[in-house]
Amino acid sequence: MSSSGRADEKEWEGSHGEELEQIEIELLLEGVHRFYGYDFRNYALPSLRRRIWHHAHAEGVQTISALLEKVLHDRACFERLIYNLSIPITEMFRDPQLFLTFRQKVVPMLRTYPYIRIWHAGCSTGEEVYSMAILLHEEGLYEKSRIYATDMNARSLQQAKEGVFDIKRMKQYTKNYLEAGGTRSFSEYYTAKYNSVIFQPFLKKNMVFAEHNLATDGSFNEFNVIFCRNVMIYFNDELRDHVHGLFHESLSHFGILVLGSKESIHFTSYSDSYETLDRAEKIYRKIK
Ligand SMILES: C[S@@+](CC[C@H](N)C(=O)[O-])C[C@H]1O[C@@H](n2cnc3c(N)ncnc32)[C@H](O)[C@@H]1O
């Protein structure tokens, strides 16, 4: 073949390669949705694409079509895919300034309520939920609170229920706790065992853990506060709007919505339904 023939072939492969990849990704997501009921079709494409390829290589397959076949015929491979697509990265008192602002601006409002219901949507392995339980305990509010911790990833949720974390992370978590306004010795809240720590059982007393998928499941209660941080950054605009609809429906009047540091209620269909309580920390209050 002449060199111009090879160049033509490369160009053809390049443009058709992208088109083919797009088709294969759509077929994978369609297959996963139809067979397992998990809907990733409205996740933002660039990061989804990267994670699908990462998973394909980890499974030892060369194409996304081959991955689809493996995922459909091997449930364990599907479960590993869910784990890889879910990015279960989190930490205790993540963005400590947010927890400090929450203590200063939201806790005084919560004191006036007879009963407090908080939903952590996309709670991952639970670090955010234990942080909230500690904060409410220190503010004397935990007894009248119930914390609902949900995630689509059953494996992460199981870790959250156990409340066992890597001891190596405690140095960072102690620093976060103090920056978040904690006044005690952080080690009061856990017992070390080998390379892990287990958090005090009383912290779990008012926690409820449940599988819930923001893309496909509906509202299940009315809440005074909803935390959903670093979850919707992986969604496209359509899915993000859908989830904001779910949160709006699930919040009581004057309910508080807390988003992640890179997120905002602005530029969603619900921006007029909230007032900003703290712009920097992404804390909003439902007003209509
Ligand atoms: C990066 S972690 C964020 C954890 C925690 N909120 C934080 O900010 O540290 C994202 C979590 O969102 C969950 N997630 C992603 N898509 C979801 C969906 N459709 N429904 C429920 N949870 C979802 C993932 O399983 C993962 O545990």
PDB file of C-alpha atoms and ligand atoms in Angstrom:
ATOM      1  CA  MET A   1       0.000   0.000   0.000  1.00  0.00           C
ATOM      2  CA  SER A   2       1.276   3.518  -0.811  1.00  0.00           C
ATOM      3  CA  SER A   3       2.065   5.937   2.030  1.00  0.00           C
ATOM      4  CA  SER A   4      -0.949   8.099   1.036  1.00  0.00           C
ATOM      5  CA  GLY A   5      -3.102   4.951   1.196  1.00  0.00           C
ATOM      6  CA  ARG A   6      -1.882   4.289   4.757  1.00  0.00           C
ATOM      7  CA  ALA A   7      -2.587   7.923   5.738  1.00  0.00           C
ATOM      8  CA  ASP A   8      -6.139   7.643   4.337  1.00  0.00           C
ATOM      9  CA  GLU A   9      -6.643   4.437   6.264  1.00  0.00           C
ATOM     10  CA  LYS A  10      -5.386   6.083   9.496  1.00  0.00           C
ATOM     11  CA  GLU A  11      -7.714   9.050   8.987  1.00  0.00           C
ATOM     12  CA  TRP A  12     -10.634   6.684   8.350  1.00  0.00           C
ATOM     13  CA  GLU A  13      -9.789   4.714  11.503  1.00  0.00           C
ATOM     14  CA  GLY A  14      -9.465   7.940  13.519  1.00  0.00           C
ATOM     15  CA  SER A  15     -12.855   9.421  12.636  1.00  0.00           C
ATOM     16  CA  HIS A  16     -14.646   6.074  12.573  1.00  0.00           C
ATOM     17  CA  GLY A  17     -12.846   4.999  15.749  1.00  0.00           C
ATOM     18  CA  GLU A  18     -14.438   7.847  17.672  1.00  0.00           C
ATOM     19  CA  GLU A  19     -17.856   7.131  16.203  1.00  0.00           C
ATOM     20  CA  LEU A  20     -17.483   3.443  16.995  1.00  0.00           C
ATOM     21  CA  GLU A  21     -16.374   4.162  20.542  1.00  0.00           C
ATOM     22  CA  GLN A  22     -19.429   6.386  21.038  1.00  0.00           C
ATOM     23  CA  ILE A  23     -21.710   3.580  19.797  1.00  0.00           C
ATOM     24  CA  GLU A  24     -20.005   1.017  22.006  1.00  0.00           C
ATOM     25  CA  ILE A  25     -20.301   3.240  25.109  1.00  0.00           C
ATOM     26  CA  GLU A  26     -23.999   3.791  24.396  1.00  0.00           C
ATOM     27  CA  LEU A  27     -24.553   0.040  23.965  1.00  0.00           C
ATOM     28  CA  LEU A  28     -22.709  -0.699  27.218  1.00  0.00           C
ATOM     29  CA  LEU A  29     -24.783   1.831  29.169  1.00  0.00           C
ATOM     30  CA  GLU A  30     -27.998   0.616  27.513  1.00  0.00           C
ATOM     31  CA  GLY A  31     -27.141  -3.019  28.347  1.00  0.00           C
ATOM     32  CA  VAL A  32     -26.294  -2.175  31.963  1.00  0.00           C
ATOM     33  CA  HIS A  33     -29.516  -0.196  32.301  1.00  0.00           C
ATOM     34  CA  ARG A  34     -31.771  -2.809  30.720  1.00  0.00           C
ATOM     35  CA  PHE A  35     -30.236  -5.841  32.397  1.00  0.00           C
ATOM     36  CA  TYR A  36     -29.235  -4.514  35.829  1.00  0.00           C
ATOM     37  CA  GLY A  37     -31.373  -1.355  36.170  1.00  0.00           C
ATOM     38  CA  TYR A  38     -28.431   1.005  36.832  1.00  0.00           C
ATOM     39  CA  ASP A  39     -28.690   4.117  34.701  1.00  0.00           C
ATOM     40  CA  PHE A  40     -25.420   5.830  33.748  1.00  0.00           C
ATOM     41  CA  ARG A  41     -26.767   7.164  30.441  1.00  0.00           C
ATOM     42  CA  ASN A  42     -26.808  10.749  31.703  1.00  0.00           C
ATOM     43  CA  TYR A  43     -23.398  10.827  33.330  1.00  0.00           C
ATOM     44  CA  ALA A  44     -20.937  13.376  31.929  1.00  0.00           C
ATOM     45  CA  LEU A  45     -19.124  11.667  29.066  1.00  0.00           C
ATOM     46  CA  PRO A  46     -15.421  12.629  29.473  1.00  0.00           C
ATOM     47  CA  SER A  47     -14.943  11.113  32.940  1.00  0.00           C
ATOM     48  CA  LEU A  48     -17.305   8.206  32.198  1.00  0.00           C
ATOM     49  CA  ARG A  49     -15.304   7.337  29.086  1.00  0.00           C
ATOM     50  CA  ARG A  50     -12.023   7.391  31.039  1.00  0.00           C
ATOM     51  CA  ARG A  51     -13.408   5.153  33.779  1.00  0.00           C
ATOM     52  CA  ILE A  52     -14.929   2.688  31.294  1.00  0.00           C
ATOM     53  CA  TRP A  53     -11.563   2.284  29.572  1.00  0.00           C
ATOM     54  CA  HIS A  54      -9.817   1.947  32.940  1.00  0.00           C
ATOM     55  CA  HIS A  55     -12.266  -0.820  33.834  1.00  0.00           C
ATOM     56  CA  ALA A  56     -11.891  -2.541  30.425  1.00  0.00           C
ATOM     57  CA  HIS A  57      -8.109  -2.685  30.886  1.00  0.00           C
ATOM     58  CA  ALA A  58      -8.467  -3.937  34.465  1.00  0.00           C
ATOM     59  CA  GLU A  59     -10.757  -6.724  33.170  1.00  0.00           C
ATOM     60  CA  GLY A  60      -8.223  -7.605  30.458  1.00  0.00           C
ATOM     61  CA  VAL A  61     -10.459  -6.820  27.454  1.00  0.00           C
ATOM     62  CA  GLN A  62      -9.491  -4.762  24.418  1.00  0.00           C
ATOM     63  CA  THR A  63     -12.825  -3.237  23.367  1.00  0.00           C
ATOM     64  CA  ILE A  64     -15.888  -1.794  25.061  1.00  0.00           C
ATOM     65  CA  SER A  65     -18.040  -4.357  23.199  1.00  0.00           C
ATOM     66  CA  ALA A  66     -16.010  -7.135  24.824  1.00  0.00           C
ATOM     67  CA  LEU A  67     -16.543  -5.424  28.169  1.00  0.00           C
ATOM     68  CA  LEU A  68     -20.301  -5.354  27.537  1.00  0.00           C
ATOM     69  CA  GLU A  69     -20.292  -9.101  26.919  1.00  0.00           C
ATOM     70  CA  LYS A  70     -18.335  -9.759  30.105  1.00  0.00           C
ATOM     71  CA  VAL A  71     -20.488  -7.410  32.198  1.00  0.00           C
ATOM     72  CA  LEU A  72     -23.722  -9.038  30.970  1.00  0.00           C
ATOM     73  CA  HIS A  73     -22.559 -12.603  31.561  1.00  0.00           C
ATOM     74  CA  ASP A  74     -20.606 -12.146  34.784  1.00  0.00           C
ATOM     75  CA  ARG A  75     -22.335 -10.390  37.671  1.00  0.00           C
ATOM     76  CA  ALA A  76     -19.080  -9.983  39.609  1.00  0.00           C
ATOM     77  CA  CYS A  77     -17.640  -8.041  36.649  1.00  0.00           C
ATOM     78  CA  PHE A  78     -20.746  -5.816  36.675  1.00  0.00           C
ATOM     79  CA  GLU A  79     -20.295  -5.174  40.416  1.00  0.00           C
ATOM     80  CA  ARG A  80     -16.664  -4.221  39.857  1.00  0.00           C
ATOM     81  CA  LEU A  81     -17.827  -1.860  37.092  1.00  0.00           C
ATOM     82  CA  ILE A  82     -20.298  -0.150  39.453  1.00  0.00           C
ATOM     83  CA  TYR A  83     -17.549   0.240  42.046  1.00  0.00           C
ATOM     84  CA  ASN A  84     -15.195   1.759  39.450  1.00  0.00           C
ATOM     85  CA  LEU A  85     -17.820   4.100  38.023  1.00  0.00           C
ATOM     86  CA  SER A  86     -18.867   5.324  41.441  1.00  0.00           C
ATOM     87  CA  ILE A  87     -15.533   6.934  42.511  1.00  0.00           C
ATOM     88  CA  PRO A  88     -15.887   6.310  46.247  1.00  0.00           C
ATOM     89  CA  ILE A  89     -13.428   9.013  47.306  1.00  0.00           C
ATOM     90  CA  THR A  90     -14.242  10.883  50.499  1.00  0.00           C
ATOM     91  CA  GLU A  91     -12.849  11.931  53.881  1.00  0.00           C
ATOM     92  CA  MET A  92     -14.034  12.964  57.341  1.00  0.00           C
ATOM     93  CA  PHE A  93     -14.843  16.653  57.742  1.00  0.00           C
ATOM     94  CA  ARG A  94     -13.960  17.088  54.059  1.00  0.00           C
ATOM     95  CA  ASP A  95     -13.705  20.837  53.356  1.00  0.00           C
ATOM     96  CA  PRO A  96     -13.542  21.628  57.110  1.00  0.00           C
ATOM     97  CA  GLN A  97     -14.597  25.248  56.583  1.00  0.00           C
ATOM     98  CA  LEU A  98     -17.989  23.998  55.389  1.00  0.00           C
ATOM     99  CA  PHE A  99     -18.561  22.118  58.667  1.00  0.00           C
ATOM    100  CA  LEU A 100     -17.461  25.191  60.643  1.00  0.00           C
ATOM    101  CA  THR A 101     -19.911  27.386  58.703  1.00  0.00           C
ATOM    102  CA  PHE A 102     -22.621  24.751  59.169  1.00  0.00           C
ATOM    103  CA  ARG A 103     -22.056  24.922  62.946  1.00  0.00           C
ATOM    104  CA  GLN A 104     -22.224  28.712  62.909  1.00  0.00           C
ATOM    105  CA  LYS A 105     -25.062  29.341  60.463  1.00  0.00           C
ATOM    106  CA  VAL A 106     -27.256  26.234  60.286  1.00  0.00           C
ATOM    107  CA  VAL A 107     -27.037  24.695  63.775  1.00  0.00           C
ATOM    108  CA  PRO A 108     -28.793  27.719  65.430  1.00  0.00           C
ATOM    109  CA  MET A 109     -31.768  27.124  63.092  1.00  0.00           C
ATOM    110  CA  LEU A 110     -31.785  23.391  63.772  1.00  0.00           C
ATOM    111  CA  ARG A 111     -31.941  24.054  67.535  1.00  0.00           C
ATOM    112  CA  THR A 112     -35.442  25.485  67.086  1.00  0.00           C
ATOM    113  CA  TYR A 113     -36.785  22.271  65.479  1.00  0.00           C
ATOM    114  CA  PRO A 114     -38.419  19.530  67.547  1.00  0.00           C
ATOM    115  CA  TYR A 115     -36.919  16.831  65.319  1.00  0.00           C
ATOM    116  CA  ILE A 116     -34.184  16.937  62.645  1.00  0.00           C
ATOM    117  CA  ARG A 117     -33.994  14.761  59.524  1.00  0.00           C
ATOM    118  CA  ILE A 118     -30.803  14.907  57.442  1.00  0.00           C
ATOM    119  CA  TRP A 119     -30.158  13.089  54.152  1.00  0.00           C
ATOM    120  CA  HIS A 120     -26.615  12.426  52.918  1.00  0.00           C
ATOM    121  CA  ALA A 121     -27.189  11.490  49.260  1.00  0.00           C
ATOM    122  CA  GLY A 122     -24.139   9.755  47.741  1.00  0.00           C
ATOM    123  CA  CYS A 123     -22.551   9.179  51.158  1.00  0.00           C
ATOM    124  CA  SER A 124     -19.925   6.776  49.795  1.00  0.00           C
ATOM    125  CA  THR A 125     -18.123   4.924  52.628  1.00  0.00           C
ATOM    126  CA  GLY A 126     -19.741   7.098  55.303  1.00  0.00           C
ATOM    127  CA  GLU A 127     -17.016   9.486  56.478  1.00  0.00           C
ATOM    128  CA  GLU A 128     -19.298  12.499  55.872  1.00  0.00           C
ATOM    129  CA  VAL A 129     -22.101  10.864  57.878  1.00  0.00           C
ATOM    130  CA  TYR A 130     -19.921  10.104  60.924  1.00  0.00           C
ATOM    131  CA  SER A 131     -18.634  13.697  60.744  1.00  0.00           C
ATOM    132  CA  MET A 132     -22.209  14.981  60.912  1.00  0.00           C
ATOM    133  CA  ALA A 133     -23.065  12.663  63.826  1.00  0.00           C
ATOM    134  CA  ILE A 134     -20.041  13.996  65.774  1.00  0.00           C
ATOM    135  CA  LEU A 135     -20.977  17.607  65.021  1.00  0.00           C
ATOM    136  CA  LEU A 136     -24.609  17.105  66.087  1.00  0.00           C
ATOM    137  CA  HIS A 137     -23.484  15.238  69.218  1.00  0.00           C
ATOM    138  CA  GLU A 138     -21.198  18.115  70.223  1.00  0.00           C
ATOM    139  CA  GLU A 139     -23.970  20.627  69.620  1.00  0.00           C
ATOM    140  CA  GLY A 140     -26.390  18.590  71.765  1.00  0.00           C
ATOM    141  CA  LEU A 141     -28.659  17.853  68.784  1.00  0.00           C
ATOM    142  CA  TYR A 142     -27.910  14.235  67.940  1.00  0.00           C
ATOM    143  CA  GLU A 143     -30.579  12.772  70.224  1.00  0.00           C
ATOM    144  CA  LYS A 144     -33.340  14.492  68.252  1.00  0.00           C
ATOM    145  CA  SER A 145     -31.801  13.788  64.839  1.00  0.00           C
ATOM    146  CA  ARG A 146     -32.034  11.026  62.298  1.00  0.00           C
ATOM    147  CA  ILE A 147     -29.410  10.766  59.573  1.00  0.00           C
ATOM    148  CA  TYR A 148     -30.320   8.954  56.346  1.00  0.00           C
ATOM    149  CA  ALA A 149     -27.194   7.810  54.505  1.00  0.00           C
ATOM    150  CA  THR A 150     -27.726   6.598  50.947  1.00  0.00           C
ATOM    151  CA  ASP A 151     -25.606   5.579  47.988  1.00  0.00           C
ATOM    152  CA  MET A 152     -26.100   3.514  44.841  1.00  0.00           C
ATOM    153  CA  ASN A 153     -22.957   1.519  45.623  1.00  0.00           C
ATOM    154  CA  ALA A 154     -23.786  -1.396  47.968  1.00  0.00           C
ATOM    155  CA  ARG A 155     -20.115  -2.129  48.680  1.00  0.00           C
ATOM    156  CA  SER A 156     -19.433   1.433  49.895  1.00  0.00           C
ATOM    157  CA  LEU A 157     -22.622   1.429  51.919  1.00  0.00           C
ATOM    158  CA  GLN A 158     -21.594  -1.783  53.691  1.00  0.00           C
ATOM    159  CA  GLN A 159     -18.305  -0.111  54.716  1.00  0.00           C
ATOM    160  CA  ALA A 160     -20.282   2.920  55.908  1.00  0.00           C
ATOM    161  CA  LYS A 161     -22.494   0.703  58.095  1.00  0.00           C
ATOM    162  CA  GLU A 162     -19.468  -0.944  59.677  1.00  0.00           C
ATOM    163  CA  GLY A 163     -17.891   2.401  60.591  1.00  0.00           C
ATOM    164  CA  VAL A 164     -14.370   0.965  60.319  1.00  0.00           C
ATOM    165  CA  PHE A 165     -11.728   3.209  58.754  1.00  0.00           C
ATOM    166  CA  ASP A 166      -8.021   3.060  57.995  1.00  0.00           C
ATOM    167  CA  ILE A 167      -5.921   4.212  60.960  1.00  0.00           C
ATOM    168  CA  LYS A 168      -3.460   5.930  58.581  1.00  0.00           C
ATOM    169  CA  ARG A 169      -6.108   8.546  57.757  1.00  0.00           C
ATOM    170  CA  MET A 170      -6.723   9.620  61.354  1.00  0.00           C
ATOM    171  CA  LYS A 171      -3.970  12.254  61.355  1.00  0.00           C
ATOM    172  CA  GLN A 172      -5.617  14.103  58.458  1.00  0.00           C
ATOM    173  CA  TYR A 173      -9.104  13.586  59.909  1.00  0.00           C
ATOM    174  CA  THR A 174      -8.018  14.981  63.288  1.00  0.00           C
ATOM    175  CA  LYS A 175      -6.677  18.078  61.548  1.00  0.00           C
ATOM    176  CA  ASN A 176      -9.941  18.445  59.586  1.00  0.00           C
ATOM    177  CA  TYR A 177     -12.008  17.950  62.758  1.00  0.00           C
ATOM    178  CA  LEU A 178     -10.158  20.743  64.585  1.00  0.00           C
ATOM    179  CA  GLU A 179     -10.419  23.094  61.586  1.00  0.00           C
ATOM    180  CA  ALA A 180     -14.135  22.288  61.455  1.00  0.00           C
ATOM    181  CA  GLY A 181     -14.585  23.677  64.969  1.00  0.00           C
ATOM    182  CA  GLY A 182     -14.159  20.440  66.952  1.00  0.00           C
ATOM    183  CA  THR A 183     -13.115  21.137  70.538  1.00  0.00           C
ATOM    184  CA  ARG A 184     -12.471  17.696  71.983  1.00  0.00           C
ATOM    185  CA  SER A 185      -9.828  15.080  71.433  1.00  0.00           C
ATOM    186  CA  PHE A 186     -10.839  13.419  68.156  1.00  0.00           C
ATOM    187  CA  SER A 187      -9.564  10.043  69.439  1.00  0.00           C
ATOM    188  CA  GLU A 188     -12.458  10.032  71.960  1.00  0.00           C
ATOM    189  CA  TYR A 189     -14.676   8.992  69.089  1.00  0.00           C
ATOM    190  CA  TYR A 190     -12.904   5.822  68.024  1.00  0.00           C
ATOM    191  CA  THR A 191     -11.028   2.747  69.213  1.00  0.00           C
ATOM    192  CA  ALA A 192      -7.929   1.593  67.343  1.00  0.00           C
ATOM    193  CA  LYS A 193      -7.552  -2.067  66.421  1.00  0.00           C
ATOM    194  CA  TYR A 194      -4.507  -3.175  64.382  1.00  0.00           C
ATOM    195  CA  ASN A 195      -4.523  -0.989  61.226  1.00  0.00           C
ATOM    196  CA  SER A 196      -8.108   0.189  61.604  1.00  0.00           C
ATOM    197  CA  VAL A 197     -10.245   2.278  63.865  1.00  0.00           C
ATOM    198  CA  ILE A 198     -13.860   1.630  64.750  1.00  0.00           C
ATOM    199  CA  PHE A 199     -16.073   4.584  65.581  1.00  0.00           C
ATOM    200  CA  GLN A 200     -18.087   4.599  68.824  1.00  0.00           C
ATOM    201  CA  PRO A 201     -21.348   2.658  68.422  1.00  0.00           C
ATOM    202  CA  PHE A 202     -23.432   5.519  69.891  1.00  0.00           C
ATOM    203  CA  LEU A 203     -22.673   7.537  66.728  1.00  0.00           C
ATOM    204  CA  LYS A 204     -24.561   4.953  64.665  1.00  0.00           C
ATOM    205  CA  LYS A 205     -27.644   4.980  66.880  1.00  0.00           C
ATOM    206  CA  ASN A 206     -29.638   7.434  64.767  1.00  0.00           C
ATOM    207  CA  MET A 207     -28.223   6.542  61.340  1.00  0.00           C
ATOM    208  CA  VAL A 208     -30.241   4.733  58.678  1.00  0.00           C
ATOM    209  CA  PHE A 209     -28.354   3.259  55.695  1.00  0.00           C
ATOM    210  CA  ALA A 210     -30.106   2.426  52.427  1.00  0.00           C
ATOM    211  CA  GLU A 211     -29.336   1.849  48.775  1.00  0.00           C
ATOM    212  CA  HIS A 212     -30.784   4.709  46.734  1.00  0.00           C
ATOM    213  CA  ASN A 213     -30.004   5.664  43.161  1.00  0.00           C
ATOM    214  CA  LEU A 214     -30.439   9.357  42.412  1.00  0.00           C
ATOM    215  CA  ALA A 215     -30.923   8.638  38.706  1.00  0.00           C
ATOM    216  CA  THR A 216     -33.769   6.144  39.086  1.00  0.00           C
ATOM    217  CA  ASP A 217     -35.250   6.255  42.619  1.00  0.00           C
ATOM    218  CA  GLY A 218     -37.757   8.758  43.978  1.00  0.00           C
ATOM    219  CA  SER A 219     -38.227  10.819  47.094  1.00  0.00           C
ATOM    220  CA  PHE A 220     -38.646   8.771  50.296  1.00  0.00           C
ATOM    221  CA  ASN A 221     -39.085  11.288  53.119  1.00  0.00           C
ATOM    222  CA  GLU A 222     -39.126  14.993  53.996  1.00  0.00           C
ATOM    223  CA  PHE A 223     -35.850  16.442  55.212  1.00  0.00           C
ATOM    224  CA  ASN A 224     -34.652  19.565  57.039  1.00  0.00           C
ATOM    225  CA  VAL A 225     -31.171  19.226  55.510  1.00  0.00           C
ATOM    226  CA  ILE A 226     -29.818  17.497  52.401  1.00  0.00           C
ATOM    227  CA  PHE A 227     -26.091  17.053  51.787  1.00  0.00           C
ATOM    228  CA  CYS A 228     -25.121  16.058  48.253  1.00  0.00           C
ATOM    229  CA  ARG A 229     -21.476  16.863  47.685  1.00  0.00           C
ATOM    230  CA  ASN A 230     -19.219  15.725  44.862  1.00  0.00           C
ATOM    231  CA  VAL A 231     -21.851  13.453  43.313  1.00  0.00           C
ATOM    232  CA  MET A 232     -23.601  15.607  40.699  1.00  0.00           C
ATOM    233  CA  ILE A 233     -20.254  16.747  39.271  1.00  0.00           C
ATOM    234  CA  TYR A 234     -20.313  13.418  37.401  1.00  0.00           C
ATOM    235  CA  PHE A 235     -23.776  14.043  35.892  1.00  0.00           C
ATOM    236  CA  ASN A 236     -24.788  15.908  32.721  1.00  0.00           C
ATOM    237  CA  ASP A 237     -27.091  18.961  32.970  1.00  0.00           C
ATOM    238  CA  GLU A 238     -30.251  16.916  32.399  1.00  0.00           C
ATOM    239  CA  LEU A 239     -29.569  14.455  35.211  1.00  0.00           C
ATOM    240  CA  ARG A 240     -28.357  17.230  37.518  1.00  0.00           C
ATOM    241  CA  ASP A 241     -31.661  19.066  36.987  1.00  0.00           C
ATOM    242  CA  HIS A 242     -33.614  15.874  37.611  1.00  0.00           C
ATOM    243  CA  VAL A 243     -31.800  15.336  40.930  1.00  0.00           C
ATOM    244  CA  HIS A 244     -32.353  18.958  41.954  1.00  0.00           C
ATOM    245  CA  GLY A 245     -36.072  18.312  41.328  1.00  0.00           C
ATOM    246  CA  LEU A 246     -35.880  15.323  43.677  1.00  0.00           C
ATOM    247  CA  PHE A 247     -34.127  17.363  46.380  1.00  0.00           C
ATOM    248  CA  HIS A 248     -36.565  20.250  46.024  1.00  0.00           C
ATOM    249  CA  GLU A 249     -39.463  17.832  46.479  1.00  0.00           C
ATOM    250  CA  SER A 250     -37.752  16.191  49.478  1.00  0.00           C
ATOM    251  CA  LEU A 251     -36.846  19.358  51.417  1.00  0.00           C
ATOM    252  CA  SER A 252     -39.214  20.967  53.912  1.00  0.00           C
ATOM    253  CA  HIS A 253     -39.925  24.697  53.649  1.00  0.00           C
ATOM    254  CA  PHE A 254     -36.741  26.530  54.709  1.00  0.00           C
ATOM    255  CA  GLY A 255     -34.878  23.227  54.307  1.00  0.00           C
ATOM    256  CA  ILE A 256     -31.105  23.458  53.795  1.00  0.00           C
ATOM    257  CA  LEU A 257     -29.254  22.155  50.738  1.00  0.00           C
ATOM    258  CA  VAL A 258     -25.475  21.688  50.921  1.00  0.00           C
ATOM    259  CA  LEU A 259     -23.506  21.120  47.708  1.00  0.00           C
ATOM    260  CA  GLY A 260     -19.827  20.423  47.042  1.00  0.00           C
ATOM    261  CA  SER A 261     -17.186  23.133  46.783  1.00  0.00           C
ATOM    262  CA  LYS A 262     -17.191  23.108  42.956  1.00  0.00           C
ATOM    263  CA  GLU A 263     -20.987  23.034  42.624  1.00  0.00           C
ATOM    264  CA  SER A 264     -23.764  25.600  42.629  1.00  0.00           C
ATOM    265  CA  ILE A 265     -27.552  25.857  42.528  1.00  0.00           C
ATOM    266  CA  HIS A 266     -27.193  28.638  39.961  1.00  0.00           C
ATOM    267  CA  PHE A 267     -27.659  27.644  36.324  1.00  0.00           C
ATOM    268  CA  THR A 268     -30.102  24.895  37.355  1.00  0.00           C
ATOM    269  CA  SER A 269     -33.903  25.139  36.950  1.00  0.00           C
ATOM    270  CA  TYR A 270     -34.197  25.496  40.742  1.00  0.00           C
ATOM    271  CA  SER A 271     -31.970  28.542  41.320  1.00  0.00           C
ATOM    272  CA  ASP A 272     -34.995  30.770  42.121  1.00  0.00           C
ATOM    273  CA  SER A 273     -36.297  28.318  44.706  1.00  0.00           C
ATOM    274  CA  TYR A 274     -33.382  28.880  47.078  1.00  0.00           C
ATOM    275  CA  GLU A 275     -31.643  31.741  48.837  1.00  0.00           C
ATOM    276  CA  THR A 276     -27.915  31.598  49.454  1.00  0.00           C
ATOM    277  CA  LEU A 277     -26.920  31.212  53.117  1.00  0.00           C
ATOM    278  CA  ASP A 278     -23.213  30.985  52.396  1.00  0.00           C
ATOM    279  CA  ARG A 279     -21.874  31.537  48.898  1.00  0.00           C
ATOM    280  CA  ALA A 280     -18.372  30.157  49.475  1.00  0.00           C
ATOM    281  CA  GLU A 281     -19.542  26.990  51.246  1.00  0.00           C
ATOM    282  CA  LYS A 282     -22.470  26.328  48.880  1.00  0.00           C
ATOM    283  CA  ILE A 283     -25.171  26.339  51.555  1.00  0.00           C
ATOM    284  CA  TYR A 284     -28.660  27.185  50.299  1.00  0.00           C
ATOM    285  CA  ARG A 285     -32.120  27.491  51.887  1.00  0.00           C
ATOM    286  CA  LYS A 286     -35.347  26.560  50.143  1.00  0.00           C
ATOM    287  CA  ILE A 287     -37.692  29.522  50.005  1.00  0.00           C
ATOM    288  CA  LYS A 288     -40.329  28.335  47.530  1.00  0.00           C
TER     289      LYS A 288
HETATM  290  C1  LIG B   1     -16.880  11.202  45.246  1.00  0.00           C
HETATM  291  S1  LIG B   1     -18.052  10.345  46.241  1.00  0.00           S
HETATM  292  C2  LIG B   1     -18.642  11.652  47.287  1.00  0.00           C
HETATM  293  C3  LIG B   1     -18.780  11.227  48.725  1.00  0.00           C
HETATM  294  C4  LIG B   1     -19.161  12.342  49.708  1.00  0.00           C
HETATM  295  N1  LIG B   1     -20.437  12.912  49.406  1.00  0.00           N
HETATM  296  C5  LIG B   1     -18.095  13.418  49.736  1.00  0.00           C
HETATM  297  O1  LIG B   1     -18.267  14.502  49.203  1.00  0.00           O
HETATM  298  O2  LIG B   1     -17.018  13.155  50.287  1.00  0.00           O
HETATM  299  C6  LIG B   1     -19.386  10.127  45.063  1.00  0.00           C
HETATM  300  C7  LIG B   1     -20.420   9.116  45.541  1.00  0.00           C
HETATM  301  O3  LIG B   1     -21.610   9.300  44.755  1.00  0.00           O
HETATM  302  C8  LIG B   1     -22.185   8.040  44.545  1.00  0.00           C
HETATM  303  N2  LIG B   1     -23.075   8.113  43.379  1.00  0.00           N
HETATM  304  C9  LIG B   1     -22.739   8.298  42.072  1.00  0.00           C
HETATM  305  N3  LIG B   1     -23.825   8.242  41.301  1.00  0.00           N
HETATM  306  C10 LIG B   1     -24.887   8.023  42.133  1.00  0.00           C
HETATM  307  C11 LIG B   1     -26.284   7.853  41.938  1.00  0.00           C
HETATM  308  N4  LIG B   1     -26.818   7.895  40.715  1.00  0.00           N
HETATM  309  N5  LIG B   1     -27.064   7.653  43.018  1.00  0.00           N
HETATM  310  C12 LIG B   1     -26.535   7.586  44.263  1.00  0.00           C
HETATM  311  N6  LIG B   1     -25.213   7.723  44.520  1.00  0.00           N
HETATM  312  C13 LIG B   1     -24.402   7.937  43.471  1.00  0.00           C
HETATM  313  C14 LIG B   1     -21.003   7.130  44.344  1.00  0.00           C
HETATM  314  O4  LIG B   1     -21.340   5.776  44.546  1.00  0.00           O
HETATM  315  C15 LIG B   1     -19.994   7.673  45.339  1.00  0.00           C
HETATM  316  O5  LIG B   1     -20.061   6.965  46.555  1.00  0.00           O
END
